[in-house]
């Protein structure tokens, strides 16, 4: 769905932030020639605009793919994921709390399906795999229902940051895909193999906890 093979791919995406409501966060989506990948970065601010008392909450930044073109009948077009089961993303990030956002055909245009983008190895490239049926329908960041995505009516996909923390953020993105069960199993297996060899302290702790739980179950 999105592969940052060069700076020209940036034209396929749009960025947004709380500046739309008078906030102070900054956001950029650039091409990083060293990483040969897209770079989603900026600075998150929770400060409220003093001239808009109706705004009670601020602090978000995101990017997404652009709106798909209409067909020759001037009708909306969509991605069809009916034969696919997971979303996979090859990314390299920091320790901020990112979400994957999917926009499909919903009752309100401001409703999106979201899932946390869990990064287990900050500072290194990794592939995150998320089951499509685990995305939750939200409205302005609040869970609305357990309504599943209409997989034949997907419009856009992107990544957002709304972790309620001041400061800089940085996430590199190589690609984002919708994939089958078989592909998901392969990426998950590769991730486990990498974790087994890793010297990352957090991954080693996770591995030790898992081993300890396994021994407890055996006892």
PDB file of C-alpha atoms in Angstrom, residues 53-167:
ATOM      1  CA  UNK A  53     -11.412  28.337  24.840  1.00  0.00           C
ATOM      2  CA  UNK A  54     -13.590  25.649  23.269  1.00  0.00           C
ATOM      3  CA  UNK A  55     -10.461  23.540  22.575  1.00  0.00           C
ATOM      4  CA  UNK A  56      -9.931  21.444  25.710  1.00  0.00           C
ATOM      5  CA  UNK A  57      -7.325  18.990  24.415  1.00  0.00           C
ATOM      6  CA  UNK A  58      -4.420  19.203  22.017  1.00  0.00           C
ATOM      7  CA  UNK A  59      -1.327  17.246  21.039  1.00  0.00           C
ATOM      8  CA  UNK A  60      -1.457  15.040  17.938  1.00  0.00           C
ATOM      9  CA  UNK A  61       0.463  14.503  14.714  1.00  0.00           C
ATOM     10  CA  UNK A  62      -0.101  12.042  11.890  1.00  0.00           C
ATOM     11  CA  UNK A  63       0.408  11.147   8.265  1.00  0.00           C
ATOM     12  CA  UNK A  64      -1.699   9.038   5.949  1.00  0.00           C
ATOM     13  CA  UNK A  65      -2.041   8.077   2.326  1.00  0.00           C
ATOM     14  CA  UNK A  66      -3.975  10.541   0.206  1.00  0.00           C
ATOM     15  CA  UNK A  67      -7.616  10.134  -0.698  1.00  0.00           C
ATOM     16  CA  UNK A  68      -8.017   7.581  -3.509  1.00  0.00           C
ATOM     17  CA  UNK A  69      -9.148   9.010  -6.849  1.00  0.00           C
ATOM     18  CA  UNK A  70     -12.757   8.640  -7.912  1.00  0.00           C
ATOM     19  CA  UNK A  71     -13.631   6.409 -10.850  1.00  0.00           C
ATOM     20  CA  UNK A  72     -15.004   7.554 -14.192  1.00  0.00           C
ATOM     21  CA  UNK A  73     -18.529   7.586 -12.717  1.00  0.00           C
ATOM     22  CA  UNK A  74     -17.359  10.006 -10.003  1.00  0.00           C
ATOM     23  CA  UNK A  75     -17.765   7.266  -7.368  1.00  0.00           C
ATOM     24  CA  UNK A  76     -15.525   6.593  -4.377  1.00  0.00           C
ATOM     25  CA  UNK A  77     -12.884   3.888  -4.837  1.00  0.00           C
ATOM     26  CA  UNK A  78     -11.414   1.609  -2.189  1.00  0.00           C
ATOM     27  CA  UNK A  79      -8.784  -1.007  -1.477  1.00  0.00           C
ATOM     28  CA  UNK A  80     -10.245  -4.498  -1.206  1.00  0.00           C
ATOM     29  CA  UNK A  81      -8.655  -6.561   1.586  1.00  0.00           C
ATOM     30  CA  UNK A  82     -11.217  -9.376   1.707  1.00  0.00           C
ATOM     31  CA  UNK A  83      -8.574 -12.060   1.097  1.00  0.00           C
ATOM     32  CA  UNK A  84      -6.072 -10.501   3.539  1.00  0.00           C
ATOM     33  CA  UNK A  85      -5.811 -10.801   7.304  1.00  0.00           C
ATOM     34  CA  UNK A  86      -3.020  -8.618   8.689  1.00  0.00           C
ATOM     35  CA  UNK A  87      -1.302  -5.275   8.311  1.00  0.00           C
ATOM     36  CA  UNK A  88       2.510  -5.356   8.337  1.00  0.00           C
ATOM     37  CA  UNK A  89       4.859  -2.377   8.676  1.00  0.00           C
ATOM     38  CA  UNK A  90       8.645  -2.244   8.426  1.00  0.00           C
ATOM     39  CA  UNK A  91       9.642   0.610  10.709  1.00  0.00           C
ATOM     40  CA  UNK A  92      12.389   1.962  12.942  1.00  0.00           C
ATOM     41  CA  UNK A  93      11.186   4.117  15.779  1.00  0.00           C
ATOM     42  CA  UNK A  94      11.730   5.600  19.209  1.00  0.00           C
ATOM     43  CA  UNK A  95       9.878   4.924  22.452  1.00  0.00           C
ATOM     44  CA  UNK A  96       6.819   7.050  21.670  1.00  0.00           C
ATOM     45  CA  UNK A  97       3.286   5.631  21.515  1.00  0.00           C
ATOM     46  CA  UNK A  98       2.247   5.402  17.851  1.00  0.00           C
ATOM     47  CA  UNK A  99      -0.997   4.110  16.364  1.00  0.00           C
ATOM     48  CA  UNK A 100      -1.780   2.665  12.955  1.00  0.00           C
ATOM     49  CA  UNK A 101      -4.861   4.368  11.525  1.00  0.00           C
ATOM     50  CA  UNK A 102      -7.131   2.854   8.878  1.00  0.00           C
ATOM     51  CA  UNK A 103      -9.950   4.838   7.298  1.00  0.00           C
ATOM     52  CA  UNK A 104     -12.737   2.827   5.713  1.00  0.00           C
ATOM     53  CA  UNK A 105     -16.343   3.454   4.841  1.00  0.00           C
ATOM     54  CA  UNK A 106     -17.950   4.467   8.167  1.00  0.00           C
ATOM     55  CA  UNK A 107     -20.959   6.458   9.341  1.00  0.00           C
ATOM     56  CA  UNK A 108     -18.818   9.534  10.063  1.00  0.00           C
ATOM     57  CA  UNK A 109     -15.769  10.709   8.063  1.00  0.00           C
ATOM     58  CA  UNK A 110     -13.950  11.425  11.366  1.00  0.00           C
ATOM     59  CA  UNK A 111     -14.198   7.779  12.477  1.00  0.00           C
ATOM     60  CA  UNK A 112     -11.104   5.632  11.997  1.00  0.00           C
ATOM     61  CA  UNK A 113      -9.975   2.173  13.026  1.00  0.00           C
ATOM     62  CA  UNK A 114      -6.875   2.205  15.213  1.00  0.00           C
ATOM     63  CA  UNK A 115      -4.367  -0.195  16.732  1.00  0.00           C
ATOM     64  CA  UNK A 116      -1.254   0.461  18.777  1.00  0.00           C
ATOM     65  CA  UNK A 117       1.999   0.111  16.847  1.00  0.00           C
ATOM     66  CA  UNK A 118       4.080  -1.911  19.296  1.00  0.00           C
ATOM     67  CA  UNK A 119       7.822  -1.465  18.788  1.00  0.00           C
ATOM     68  CA  UNK A 120       9.885  -4.055  20.649  1.00  0.00           C
ATOM     69  CA  UNK A 121      13.315  -2.947  19.454  1.00  0.00           C
ATOM     70  CA  UNK A 122      13.499   0.897  19.393  1.00  0.00           C
ATOM     71  CA  UNK A 123      16.339   2.209  17.276  1.00  0.00           C
ATOM     72  CA  UNK A 124      16.426  -0.838  14.993  1.00  0.00           C
ATOM     73  CA  UNK A 125      14.440  -1.873  11.946  1.00  0.00           C
ATOM     74  CA  UNK A 126      11.636  -4.325  12.707  1.00  0.00           C
ATOM     75  CA  UNK A 127       8.441  -5.619  11.118  1.00  0.00           C
ATOM     76  CA  UNK A 128       5.249  -5.114  13.121  1.00  0.00           C
ATOM     77  CA  UNK A 129       2.333  -7.412  12.289  1.00  0.00           C
ATOM     78  CA  UNK A 130      -1.240  -6.564  13.343  1.00  0.00           C
ATOM     79  CA  UNK A 131      -4.401  -8.657  12.724  1.00  0.00           C
ATOM     80  CA  UNK A 132      -6.904  -6.551  10.824  1.00  0.00           C
ATOM     81  CA  UNK A 133      -9.784  -7.775  13.013  1.00  0.00           C
ATOM     82  CA  UNK A 134      -8.102  -6.288  16.113  1.00  0.00           C
ATOM     83  CA  UNK A 135      -8.411  -2.673  14.953  1.00  0.00           C
ATOM     84  CA  UNK A 136     -10.964  -0.706  17.000  1.00  0.00           C
ATOM     85  CA  UNK A 137     -13.328   1.930  15.650  1.00  0.00           C
ATOM     86  CA  UNK A 138     -12.549   5.306  17.241  1.00  0.00           C
ATOM     87  CA  UNK A 139     -13.757   8.888  17.028  1.00  0.00           C
ATOM     88  CA  UNK A 140     -11.220  11.589  17.939  1.00  0.00           C
ATOM     89  CA  UNK A 141      -9.125   8.984  19.752  1.00  0.00           C
ATOM     90  CA  UNK A 142     -11.973   7.458  21.778  1.00  0.00           C
ATOM     91  CA  UNK A 143     -13.172   3.907  21.191  1.00  0.00           C
ATOM     92  CA  UNK A 144     -16.660   3.927  19.686  1.00  0.00           C
ATOM     93  CA  UNK A 145     -17.419   0.238  19.174  1.00  0.00           C
ATOM     94  CA  UNK A 146     -16.035  -3.168  18.250  1.00  0.00           C
ATOM     95  CA  UNK A 147     -17.272  -2.779  14.683  1.00  0.00           C
ATOM     96  CA  UNK A 148     -14.823  -4.503  12.360  1.00  0.00           C
ATOM     97  CA  UNK A 149     -13.343  -2.863   9.290  1.00  0.00           C
ATOM     98  CA  UNK A 150     -15.274  -3.294   6.062  1.00  0.00           C
ATOM     99  CA  UNK A 151     -12.353  -4.970   4.339  1.00  0.00           C
ATOM    100  CA  UNK A 152     -13.610  -4.207   0.842  1.00  0.00           C
ATOM    101  CA  UNK A 153     -14.050  -0.494   1.649  1.00  0.00           C
ATOM    102  CA  UNK A 154     -10.602   0.641   2.857  1.00  0.00           C
ATOM    103  CA  UNK A 155      -9.718   4.221   1.873  1.00  0.00           C
ATOM    104  CA  UNK A 156      -6.490   5.260   3.586  1.00  0.00           C
ATOM    105  CA  UNK A 157      -3.838   4.050   6.007  1.00  0.00           C
ATOM    106  CA  UNK A 158      -1.317   5.944   8.099  1.00  0.00           C
ATOM    107  CA  UNK A 159       0.383   6.397  11.449  1.00  0.00           C
ATOM    108  CA  UNK A 160      -0.420   8.844  14.224  1.00  0.00           C
ATOM    109  CA  UNK A 161       1.055   9.984  17.524  1.00  0.00           C
ATOM    110  CA  UNK A 162      -1.150  11.021  20.439  1.00  0.00           C
ATOM    111  CA  UNK A 163       0.628   9.803  23.580  1.00  0.00           C
ATOM    112  CA  UNK A 164       0.052  12.962  25.627  1.00  0.00           C
ATOM    113  CA  UNK A 165       3.776  13.650  26.016  1.00  0.00           C
ATOM    114  CA  UNK A 166       5.696  16.785  25.137  1.00  0.00           C
ATOM    115  CA  UNK A 167       8.795  16.479  23.005  1.00  0.00           C
TER     116      UNK A 167
END
